[in-house]
Amino acid sequence: MRSGGLWLTLLGAALVAAVWLWVPPIPQPEAYHDFADQRRVLGIPHFGDVISNGVFLLVGLYGLLQTRRLQARQTFRPATDAWPYYALFAATVGVAFGSIYYHLDPDHWRLYWDRLPISLAFMAIFTAVLGERLPARVTPWLLPLLLLIGAAGATHWLVTELSGQGDLRLYLLVQAVPILVAVVWIGMRGGRYTRGGDVIAAAGWYLLALVLENLDALVFEATGGWVSGHTLKHLLAGVALYWLARMLRLRRRRGALA
């Protein structure tokens, strides 16, 4: 598929985003912080939702080491193709600490430090998908631009929430647009490396995680109070991120793009 088709996809996404921003503000539900698993274990409140963040720390560190190892072998060509993955897995480590901080005592301010690295992670993998399908010179300027947009999405939500008029629209956009556009671009063009389908598989794991998040109390009740939907959301989101680290290890370079 020619680059023109890829850019048309981005234009379409921009138009959808513009229309989406005409939708009335979406406030944070009042009951959002009321998670099903309220148990205190070993002195740790909300034990399941806190301790399950260990998966992000482990996967984030593994991904950083994997990226560094592959860069040393000159697997990334050009070398700037590694940058989004450093950002992705550094953000994943940030999610671990931000989410632990939030779940120890949930409120809006603490939630911001959970959502900020999540937004950065989405924009990092978005940069990787786009940059590997565009000329090599694109990634060095695209990565900081998209990271700023991701940070703006989370920060906009917090500012509106603290002003009494909470609005999730921009935060939701910085998750939805990368997933949708990445899937389309992977289907349209293979890029510099093989195994692009692993990104789609990772998106599938993440969408399943979101389903379980919305079934938080139901899962907790169905498992007899053993595990909640939100805890499982953390674990499956960790699987999604591990899938991306696994992709780096298994994929091969196709050849340079123009």
mmCIF file of N, CA and C in Angstrom, residues 50-95:
data_model
loop_
_atom_site.group_PDB
_atom_site.id
_atom_site.type_symbol
_atom_site.label_atom_id
_atom_site.label_comp_id
_atom_site.label_asym_id
_atom_site.label_seq_id
_atom_site.Cartn_x
_atom_site.Cartn_y
_atom_site.Cartn_z
ATOM 1 N N VAL A 50 -3.195 -3.791 44.256
ATOM 2 C CA VAL A 50 -1.853 -3.236 44.467
ATOM 3 C C VAL A 50 -0.783 -4.212 44.002
ATOM 4 N N ILE A 51 -0.849 -5.442 44.515
ATOM 5 C CA ILE A 51 0.238 -6.394 44.277
ATOM 6 C C ILE A 51 0.307 -6.842 42.819
ATOM 7 N N SER A 52 -0.831 -6.813 42.112
ATOM 8 C CA SER A 52 -0.841 -7.249 40.708
ATOM 9 C C SER A 52 -0.057 -6.307 39.807
ATOM 10 N N ASN A 53 0.283 -5.119 40.309
ATOM 11 C CA ASN A 53 1.100 -4.195 39.510
ATOM 12 C C ASN A 53 2.535 -4.665 39.363
ATOM 13 N N GLY A 54 2.904 -5.682 40.131
ATOM 14 C CA GLY A 54 4.234 -6.248 39.961
ATOM 15 C C GLY A 54 4.483 -6.731 38.544
ATOM 16 N N VAL A 55 3.413 -7.125 37.850
ATOM 17 C CA VAL A 55 3.585 -7.612 36.476
ATOM 18 C C VAL A 55 4.123 -6.498 35.576
ATOM 19 N N PHE A 56 3.696 -5.253 35.819
ATOM 20 C CA PHE A 56 4.185 -4.139 34.995
ATOM 21 C C PHE A 56 5.665 -3.863 35.260
ATOM 22 N N LEU A 57 6.057 -3.970 36.512
ATOM 23 C CA LEU A 57 7.466 -3.761 36.841
ATOM 24 C C LEU A 57 8.334 -4.820 36.176
ATOM 25 N N LEU A 58 7.911 -6.080 36.274
ATOM 26 C CA LEU A 58 8.698 -7.168 35.690
ATOM 27 C C LEU A 58 8.773 -7.052 34.170
ATOM 28 N N VAL A 59 7.623 -6.825 33.532
ATOM 29 C CA VAL A 59 7.602 -6.739 32.070
ATOM 30 C C VAL A 59 8.339 -5.491 31.594
ATOM 31 N N GLY A 60 8.186 -4.387 32.312
ATOM 32 C CA GLY A 60 8.876 -3.170 31.919
ATOM 33 C C GLY A 60 10.385 -3.321 31.959
ATOM 34 N N LEU A 61 10.893 -3.910 33.039
ATOM 35 C CA LEU A 61 12.337 -4.127 33.143
ATOM 36 C C LEU A 61 12.822 -5.123 32.093
ATOM 37 N N TYR A 62 12.035 -6.183 31.886
ATOM 38 C CA TYR A 62 12.395 -7.168 30.860
ATOM 39 C C TYR A 62 12.430 -6.512 29.481
ATOM 40 N N GLY A 63 11.432 -5.685 29.186
ATOM 41 C CA GLY A 63 11.387 -5.016 27.893
ATOM 42 C C GLY A 63 12.550 -4.065 27.687
ATOM 43 N N LEU A 64 12.930 -3.340 28.738
ATOM 44 C CA LEU A 64 14.086 -2.442 28.629
ATOM 45 C C LEU A 64 15.367 -3.224 28.363
ATOM 46 N N LEU A 65 15.546 -4.333 29.081
ATOM 47 C CA LEU A 65 16.735 -5.159 28.874
ATOM 48 C C LEU A 65 16.743 -5.775 27.478
ATOM 49 N N GLN A 66 15.559 -6.208 27.028
ATOM 50 C CA GLN A 66 15.444 -6.796 25.697
ATOM 51 C C GLN A 66 15.777 -5.766 24.622
ATOM 52 N N THR A 67 15.259 -4.560 24.781
ATOM 53 C CA THR A 67 15.533 -3.497 23.816
ATOM 54 C C THR A 67 17.018 -3.160 23.785
ATOM 55 N N ARG A 68 17.617 -3.064 24.979
ATOM 56 C CA ARG A 68 19.055 -2.749 25.042
ATOM 57 C C ARG A 68 19.882 -3.856 24.393
ATOM 58 N N ARG A 69 19.536 -5.090 24.649
ATOM 59 C CA ARG A 69 20.285 -6.221 24.087
ATOM 60 C C ARG A 69 20.188 -6.227 22.563
ATOM 61 N N LEU A 70 18.984 -6.004 22.051
ATOM 62 C CA LEU A 70 18.792 -6.019 20.603
ATOM 63 C C LEU A 70 19.465 -4.819 19.943
ATOM 64 N N GLN A 71 19.470 -3.688 20.637
ATOM 65 C CA GLN A 71 20.163 -2.519 20.089
ATOM 66 C C GLN A 71 21.665 -2.778 20.006
ATOM 67 N N ALA A 72 22.207 -3.454 21.018
ATOM 68 C CA ALA A 72 23.641 -3.778 21.006
ATOM 69 C C ALA A 72 23.989 -4.693 19.841
ATOM 70 N N ARG A 73 23.033 -5.515 19.427
ATOM 71 C CA ARG A 73 23.253 -6.412 18.287
ATOM 72 C C ARG A 73 22.942 -5.733 16.959
ATOM 73 N N GLN A 74 22.598 -4.452 17.023
ATOM 74 C CA GLN A 74 22.244 -3.666 15.834
ATOM 75 C C GLN A 74 21.035 -4.259 15.106
ATOM 76 N N THR A 75 20.113 -4.811 15.904
ATOM 77 C CA THR A 75 18.868 -5.334 15.335
ATOM 78 C C THR A 75 17.970 -4.203 14.859
ATOM 79 N N PHE A 76 18.023 -3.073 15.560
ATOM 80 C CA PHE A 76 17.248 -1.902 15.150
ATOM 81 C C PHE A 76 18.051 -1.131 14.113
ATOM 82 N N ARG A 77 17.503 -1.060 12.907
ATOM 83 C CA ARG A 77 18.155 -0.297 11.844
ATOM 84 C C ARG A 77 17.097 0.512 11.104
ATOM 85 N N PRO A 78 17.121 1.816 11.260
ATOM 86 C CA PRO A 78 18.098 2.639 11.970
ATOM 87 C C PRO A 78 17.996 2.496 13.489
ATOM 88 N N ALA A 79 19.017 2.953 14.185
ATOM 89 C CA ALA A 79 19.062 2.814 15.640
ATOM 90 C C ALA A 79 17.910 3.540 16.324
ATOM 91 N N THR A 80 17.378 4.577 15.678
ATOM 92 C CA THR A 80 16.276 5.333 16.282
ATOM 93 C C THR A 80 14.994 4.512 16.381
ATOM 94 N N ASP A 81 14.918 3.378 15.681
ATOM 95 C CA ASP A 81 13.748 2.505 15.817
ATOM 96 C C ASP A 81 13.633 1.946 17.232
ATOM 97 N N ALA A 82 14.728 1.973 17.993
ATOM 98 C CA ALA A 82 14.689 1.481 19.375
ATOM 99 C C ALA A 82 14.053 2.493 20.321
ATOM 100 N N TRP A 83 14.075 3.762 19.976
ATOM 101 C CA TRP A 83 13.632 4.805 20.906
ATOM 102 C C TRP A 83 12.206 4.603 21.417
ATOM 103 N N PRO A 84 11.228 4.333 20.538
ATOM 104 C CA PRO A 84 9.873 4.151 21.055
ATOM 105 C C PRO A 84 9.754 2.989 22.041
ATOM 106 N N TYR A 85 10.571 1.953 21.864
ATOM 107 C CA TYR A 85 10.482 0.805 22.773
ATOM 108 C C TYR A 85 11.110 1.120 24.125
ATOM 109 N N TYR A 86 12.163 1.921 24.139
ATOM 110 C CA TYR A 86 12.674 2.406 25.423
ATOM 111 C C TYR A 86 11.588 3.210 26.142
ATOM 112 N N ALA A 87 10.907 4.078 25.390
ATOM 113 C CA ALA A 87 9.841 4.887 25.987
ATOM 114 C C ALA A 87 8.694 4.008 26.472
ATOM 115 N N LEU A 88 8.326 3.004 25.667
ATOM 116 C CA LEU A 88 7.229 2.110 26.028
ATOM 117 C C LEU A 88 7.509 1.387 27.336
ATOM 118 N N PHE A 89 8.669 0.768 27.442
ATOM 119 C CA PHE A 89 8.934 -0.053 28.617
ATOM 120 C C PHE A 89 9.321 0.791 29.832
ATOM 121 N N ALA A 90 9.883 1.975 29.612
ATOM 122 C CA ALA A 90 10.084 2.897 30.733
ATOM 123 C C ALA A 90 8.730 3.349 31.273
ATOM 124 N N ALA A 91 7.790 3.633 30.378
ATOM 125 C CA ALA A 91 6.440 4.002 30.806
ATOM 126 C C ALA A 91 5.765 2.846 31.535
ATOM 127 N N THR A 92 6.044 1.614 31.104
ATOM 128 C CA THR A 92 5.470 0.446 31.771
ATOM 129 C C THR A 92 5.946 0.357 33.219
ATOM 130 N N VAL A 93 7.232 0.611 33.448
ATOM 131 C CA VAL A 93 7.741 0.677 34.826
ATOM 132 C C VAL A 93 7.025 1.796 35.581
ATOM 133 N N GLY A 94 6.804 2.923 34.907
ATOM 134 C CA GLY A 94 6.070 4.025 35.521
ATOM 135 C C GLY A 94 4.652 3.643 35.888
ATOM 136 N N VAL A 95 4.004 2.835 35.045
ATOM 137 C CA VAL A 95 2.650 2.358 35.351
ATOM 138 C C VAL A 95 2.657 1.551 36.644
#
